[in-house]
Short mmCIF file of C-alpha atoms in Angstrom, two decimals:
data_model
loop_
_atom_site.label_atom_id
_atom_site.label_comp_id
_atom_site.label_asym_id
_atom_site.label_seq_id
_atom_site.Cartn_x
_atom_site.Cartn_y
_atom_site.Cartn_z
CA MET A 1 -70.05 13.47 -5.78
CA SER A 2 -67.15 11.38 -7.03
CA ARG A 3 -64.12 11.12 -4.76
CA ARG A 4 -61.16 13.08 -6.00
CA SER A 5 -57.98 11.04 -6.52
CA VAL A 6 -54.80 12.14 -4.80
CA ASN A 7 -51.59 12.57 -6.74
CA PRO A 8 -48.99 10.32 -5.01
CA GLY A 9 -46.17 12.72 -5.74
CA ARG A 10 -48.10 15.65 -4.25
CA ARG A 11 -48.04 14.33 -0.67
CA ALA A 12 -44.28 14.45 -0.58
CA SER A 13 -44.30 18.13 -1.51
CA GLU A 14 -46.75 18.81 1.30
CA GLY A 15 -44.30 17.71 3.97
CA GLY A 16 -44.95 13.95 4.21
CA LEU A 17 -42.44 11.21 3.41
CA PRO A 18 -42.43 10.08 -0.23
CA THR A 19 -44.10 6.77 -0.99
CA VAL A 20 -42.77 4.09 -3.31
CA ALA A 21 -45.66 4.79 -5.67
CA GLY A 22 -44.77 8.46 -5.67
CA LEU A 23 -41.12 7.75 -6.36
CA LEU A 24 -41.98 5.53 -9.31
CA HIS A 25 -44.64 7.86 -10.71
CA PRO A 26 -43.78 9.15 -14.21
CA LYS A 27 -44.17 12.77 -13.06
CA SER A 28 -41.85 12.49 -10.06
CA ARG A 29 -38.80 14.72 -10.13
CA SER A 30 -36.15 11.92 -10.10
CA PRO A 31 -35.91 9.64 -13.15
CA PRO A 32 -37.37 6.17 -12.38
CA VAL A 33 -34.14 4.35 -13.30
CA LEU A 34 -32.07 6.42 -10.86
CA THR A 35 -34.65 5.98 -8.12
CA ILE A 36 -34.73 2.20 -8.55
CA ALA A 37 -30.92 2.08 -8.48
CA LEU A 38 -30.89 4.02 -5.21
CA LEU A 39 -33.47 1.68 -3.68
CA VAL A 40 -31.46 -1.40 -4.72
CA LEU A 41 -28.26 0.13 -3.28
CA GLY A 42 -30.06 0.82 -0.01
CA VAL A 43 -31.21 -2.80 0.21
CA ILE A 44 -27.66 -4.05 -0.46
CA VAL A 45 -26.25 -1.81 2.30
CA LEU A 46 -28.86 -3.05 4.78
CA ILE A 47 -28.13 -6.69 3.93
CA ALA A 48 -24.39 -6.08 4.39
CA TYR A 49 -25.07 -4.46 7.75
CA PHE A 50 -27.15 -7.31 9.16
CA ASN A 51 -24.81 -9.98 7.81
CA SER A 52 -21.70 -8.44 9.36
CA GLY A 53 -20.56 -10.57 12.29
CA SER A 54 -19.47 -7.67 14.47
CA GLY A 55 -22.57 -5.56 13.93
CA SER A 56 -20.47 -2.86 12.26
CA LEU A 57 -20.74 -1.87 8.64
CA THR A 58 -17.67 -2.15 6.44
CA LEU A 59 -17.89 -0.33 3.14
CA PRO A 60 -15.54 -0.83 0.20
CA PRO A 61 -12.67 1.68 0.04
CA LEU A 62 -13.08 4.78 -2.05
CA PRO A 63 -10.91 5.13 -5.16
CA GLY A 64 -7.46 6.43 -4.25
CA VAL A 65 -7.88 5.65 -0.53
CA THR A 66 -5.66 3.00 1.07
CA VAL A 67 -7.13 1.09 4.01
CA THR A 68 -4.44 0.06 6.48
CA SER A 69 -4.82 -2.73 9.03
CA ARG A 70 -3.82 -2.35 12.67
CA GLU A 71 -0.84 -4.64 12.17
CA ALA A 72 0.35 -2.68 9.14
CA VAL A 73 0.15 0.55 11.13
CA THR A 74 2.23 -1.00 13.90
CA ARG A 75 4.90 -2.08 11.42
CA ALA A 76 5.03 1.34 9.81
CA GLU A 77 5.76 2.85 13.22
CA GLY A 78 8.97 0.84 13.61
CA SER A 79 7.93 -2.73 14.31
CA CYS A 80 10.81 -5.03 15.14
CA THR A 81 8.75 -8.08 14.18
CA SER A 82 8.86 -6.96 10.54
CA GLU A 83 12.61 -6.49 11.07
CA VAL A 84 12.86 -10.17 12.00
CA ILE A 85 11.46 -11.12 8.58
CA GLN A 86 14.14 -9.02 6.87
CA ALA A 87 16.87 -10.47 9.07
CA LEU A 88 15.97 -14.16 8.58
CA PRO A 89 18.47 -14.78 5.72
CA TYR A 90 21.31 -13.39 7.87
CA LEU A 91 20.18 -15.28 10.96
CA LYS A 92 20.33 -18.52 8.96
CA LYS A 93 23.90 -17.79 7.88
CA ALA A 94 24.87 -16.87 11.43
CA TYR A 95 23.29 -19.81 13.26
CA GLY A 96 23.29 -22.57 10.64
CA SER A 97 21.96 -25.82 12.11
CA ASP A 98 20.80 -23.98 15.24
CA MET A 99 17.95 -22.62 13.10
CA GLN A 100 16.43 -26.10 12.85
CA LYS A 101 14.18 -25.61 15.87
CA VAL A 102 13.16 -22.00 16.53
CA LEU A 103 10.72 -20.27 18.87
CA HIS A 104 9.57 -16.74 18.07
CA VAL A 105 8.11 -14.66 20.90
CA GLY A 106 6.25 -11.45 20.09
CA PRO A 107 3.27 -9.94 18.28
CA ASP A 108 2.49 -11.12 14.75
CA SER A 109 4.25 -14.37 15.57
CA CYS A 110 2.14 -16.12 12.93
CA THR A 111 3.96 -14.23 10.18
CA VAL A 112 7.40 -15.18 11.48
CA VAL A 113 6.43 -18.82 12.00
CA SER A 114 4.83 -19.16 8.57
CA ASN A 115 7.96 -17.69 6.93
CA LEU A 116 10.19 -20.15 8.79
CA LEU A 117 7.96 -23.12 7.98
CA LYS A 118 8.17 -22.31 4.26
CA GLU A 119 11.82 -23.35 4.39
CA GLY A 120 10.74 -26.94 4.95
CA LYS A 121 13.83 -27.79 7.02
CA VAL A 122 12.94 -25.61 10.00
CA GLU A 123 10.71 -26.52 12.93
CA ALA A 124 9.12 -23.28 14.08
CA TRP A 125 6.81 -22.32 16.91
CA GLY A 126 5.53 -19.00 18.18
CA VAL A 127 4.23 -17.31 21.32
CA GLU A 128 1.78 -14.44 20.82
CA PRO A 129 1.67 -12.28 23.98
CA TYR A 130 -1.37 -10.29 22.88
CA ASP A 131 -4.88 -10.95 21.60
CA LEU A 132 -5.50 -12.59 18.22
CA GLU A 133 -8.95 -11.12 17.57
CA ASP A 134 -7.82 -9.65 14.24
CA ALA A 135 -5.97 -12.77 13.10
CA ASP A 136 -6.56 -14.01 9.57
CA SER A 137 -7.52 -17.58 8.65
CA SER A 138 -3.92 -18.75 8.11
CA CYS A 139 -2.92 -17.50 11.57
CA LYS A 140 -5.93 -19.17 13.19
CA SER A 141 -4.91 -22.38 11.44
CA LEU A 142 -1.43 -22.18 13.00
CA VAL A 143 -3.05 -21.66 16.41
CA ARG A 144 -5.36 -24.67 15.95
CA LYS A 145 -2.41 -26.86 14.95
CA GLY A 146 -0.42 -25.74 18.00
CA PHE A 147 2.38 -23.96 16.12
CA VAL A 148 1.42 -20.64 17.73
CA ARG A 149 0.21 -20.19 21.29
CA MET A 150 -1.20 -17.26 23.20
CA SER A 151 0.71 -16.85 26.46
CA ASP A 152 1.42 -14.06 28.92
CA ILE A 153 5.21 -13.78 28.88
CA LYS A 154 5.20 -12.24 32.36
CA PHE A 155 4.79 -15.80 33.59
CA THR A 156 6.57 -19.11 32.90
CA LEU A 157 6.37 -20.18 29.26
CA PRO A 158 4.55 -23.49 28.62
CA TYR A 159 7.71 -25.29 27.43
CA ARG A 160 10.29 -27.57 29.01
CA PRO A 161 13.91 -26.47 29.46
CA ASP A 162 16.03 -26.60 26.28
CA SER A 163 12.99 -27.11 24.06
CA PHE A 164 14.43 -25.01 21.21
CA ASN A 165 17.80 -24.44 19.58
CA LEU A 166 17.16 -20.72 19.24
CA VAL A 167 14.67 -18.21 20.69
CA VAL A 168 13.95 -15.01 18.77
CA VAL A 169 12.15 -12.17 20.58
CA SER A 170 10.70 -8.98 19.06
CA ASP A 171 8.32 -6.20 20.13
CA ALA A 172 7.79 -7.83 23.51
CA LEU A 173 10.48 -6.82 26.01
CA ASP A 174 10.03 -3.11 25.24
CA TYR A 175 6.62 -3.29 26.92
CA LEU A 176 7.85 -4.90 30.14
CA THR A 177 9.00 -3.10 33.27
CA PRO A 178 12.30 -4.23 34.86
CA ARG A 179 10.21 -6.10 37.45
CA TYR A 180 8.80 -8.43 34.79
CA LEU A 181 11.98 -8.45 32.71
CA ASN A 182 13.71 -10.06 35.69
CA LYS A 183 11.33 -13.02 35.33
CA THR A 184 10.80 -13.16 31.58
CA LEU A 185 14.38 -12.95 30.31
CA PRO A 186 15.72 -15.90 32.38
CA ASP A 187 12.67 -17.91 31.32
CA LEU A 188 13.40 -17.22 27.64
CA ALA A 189 16.96 -18.42 28.22
CA ARG A 190 15.63 -21.51 30.01
CA VAL A 191 13.85 -22.88 26.93
CA SER A 192 16.81 -22.26 24.58
CA THR A 193 19.90 -24.44 24.16
CA ASN A 194 22.05 -22.28 21.88
CA GLY A 195 21.04 -18.69 22.42
CA LEU A 196 18.67 -15.78 22.24
CA VAL A 197 18.27 -13.17 19.52
CA ILE A 198 16.48 -10.09 20.86
CA PHE A 199 15.10 -7.30 18.67
CA THR A 200 14.30 -4.09 20.55
CA GLY A 201 13.28 -0.60 19.43
CA ASN A 202 15.71 2.26 19.12
CA PRO A 203 15.20 5.34 21.34
CA GLY A 204 13.65 8.11 19.28
CA GLN A 205 11.36 5.81 17.33
CA GLN A 206 7.66 6.67 17.43
CA LYS A 207 5.93 4.95 20.30
CA ALA A 208 2.73 2.97 20.01
CA LYS A 209 -0.35 5.01 19.23
CA VAL A 210 -2.97 5.62 21.88
CA SER A 211 -5.22 3.20 19.97
CA GLU A 212 -2.59 0.49 20.45
CA LEU A 213 -2.38 0.87 24.22
CA PRO A 214 -5.32 -1.44 25.03
CA LYS A 215 -3.50 -4.16 23.10
CA PHE A 216 -0.06 -3.69 24.66
CA GLY A 217 -1.23 -2.46 28.06
CA ARG A 218 1.31 0.36 28.22
CA PRO A 219 3.49 2.44 25.89
CA ALA A 220 6.82 1.02 24.76
CA LYS A 221 9.90 1.89 26.77
CA LEU A 222 12.64 2.23 24.16
CA ARG A 223 15.95 1.75 25.96
CA SER A 224 19.46 2.50 24.75
CA ASN A 225 22.07 -0.05 23.71
CA SER A 226 24.13 0.68 26.81
CA TRP A 227 21.09 0.15 29.06
CA TRP A 228 20.42 -3.27 27.54
CA THR A 229 24.10 -4.24 27.70
CA ARG A 230 24.27 -3.45 31.42
CA TYR A 231 21.00 -5.26 32.03
CA PHE A 232 22.12 -8.42 30.23
CA ILE A 233 25.30 -8.50 32.28
CA GLN A 234 23.31 -8.11 35.50
CA THR A 235 21.01 -10.95 34.41
CA GLY A 236 23.98 -13.24 33.72
CA LEU A 237 23.60 -13.32 29.92
CA THR A 238 26.71 -12.90 27.79
CA GLU A 239 27.17 -11.90 24.17
CA ASN A 240 27.12 -14.79 21.70
CA GLU A 241 30.26 -13.67 19.82
CA GLY A 242 30.45 -16.35 17.09
CA PRO A 243 26.95 -15.91 15.61
CA LEU A 244 27.18 -12.12 16.14
CA LYS A 245 30.25 -11.84 13.91
CA LYS A 246 28.72 -14.09 11.23
CA PHE A 247 25.51 -12.08 11.31
CA GLU A 248 27.33 -8.77 10.93
CA GLN A 249 29.45 -10.11 8.06
CA ALA A 250 26.42 -11.44 6.17
CA ALA A 251 24.49 -8.21 6.76
CA SER A 252 27.35 -5.97 5.63
CA LYS A 253 27.72 -7.89 2.34
CA SER A 254 24.10 -7.10 1.51
CA ASN A 255 24.22 -3.56 2.93
CA TYR A 256 21.54 -4.54 5.42
CA LYS A 257 21.21 -1.94 8.17
CA PRO A 258 18.54 -2.85 10.74
CA ASP A 259 16.30 -0.15 12.18
CA CYS A 260 16.00 -2.06 15.45
CA GLN A 261 18.66 -3.04 17.96
CA ILE A 262 19.65 -6.72 17.65
CA PHE A 263 21.33 -8.57 20.53
CA HIS A 264 22.84 -12.05 20.21
CA LEU A 265 23.05 -13.69 23.62
CA SER A 266 24.26 -17.04 24.94
CA SER A 267 21.63 -18.90 26.94
#
């Protein structure tokens, strides 16, 4: 008795998994072209998965969906580092030649430093208090060249006294308790010859998301203008009146109204 052949597409209907032969069989339910396209797409997805460095799969965004980075989310929630970028033209008018050698301290320091270096006449360095795991290639290049350093600002900064004309701080002091502020603020003044410009959040702004807490260590403490003024006096820092007036004049001409509090202090 001759052995009866088995229809490849029949086994799938009987509860087993479909075979490649069954999928490509002319009588299978799905058109062969569609089936082949699905198989090719599956192979591409698997290749992308195994080639991803982190072991996670990143798919292209769907039409109409905007993918936002962690840094972009932070800025949208009231980042004072993005405020620094907007304020740079007014800082240059206020401080003039004192902007020749600048240190920025705070998250996303690479962005501030790269913007300052584009001027060509400014020497700029940065201190990044938090991890740089998500840094792009241009930021990593600044780190390799020594323009940006990772450093815990709760401890002494790795610079000699009077190393910079001006020190600009943003999104950093709001995350420190008074205990660490007592150490950090005098140290920031130590490395500056002509003053400090401090950007802090306004009370009422949205605090860092829960997902941001592992990065910052604790939620931001947004303090009032009067609190900071009293604290600066207690620390021995006085208002830098000359640059403050020039900054306010330049900002008012352009109708620039900062969302963050900006303090100009003598070092």
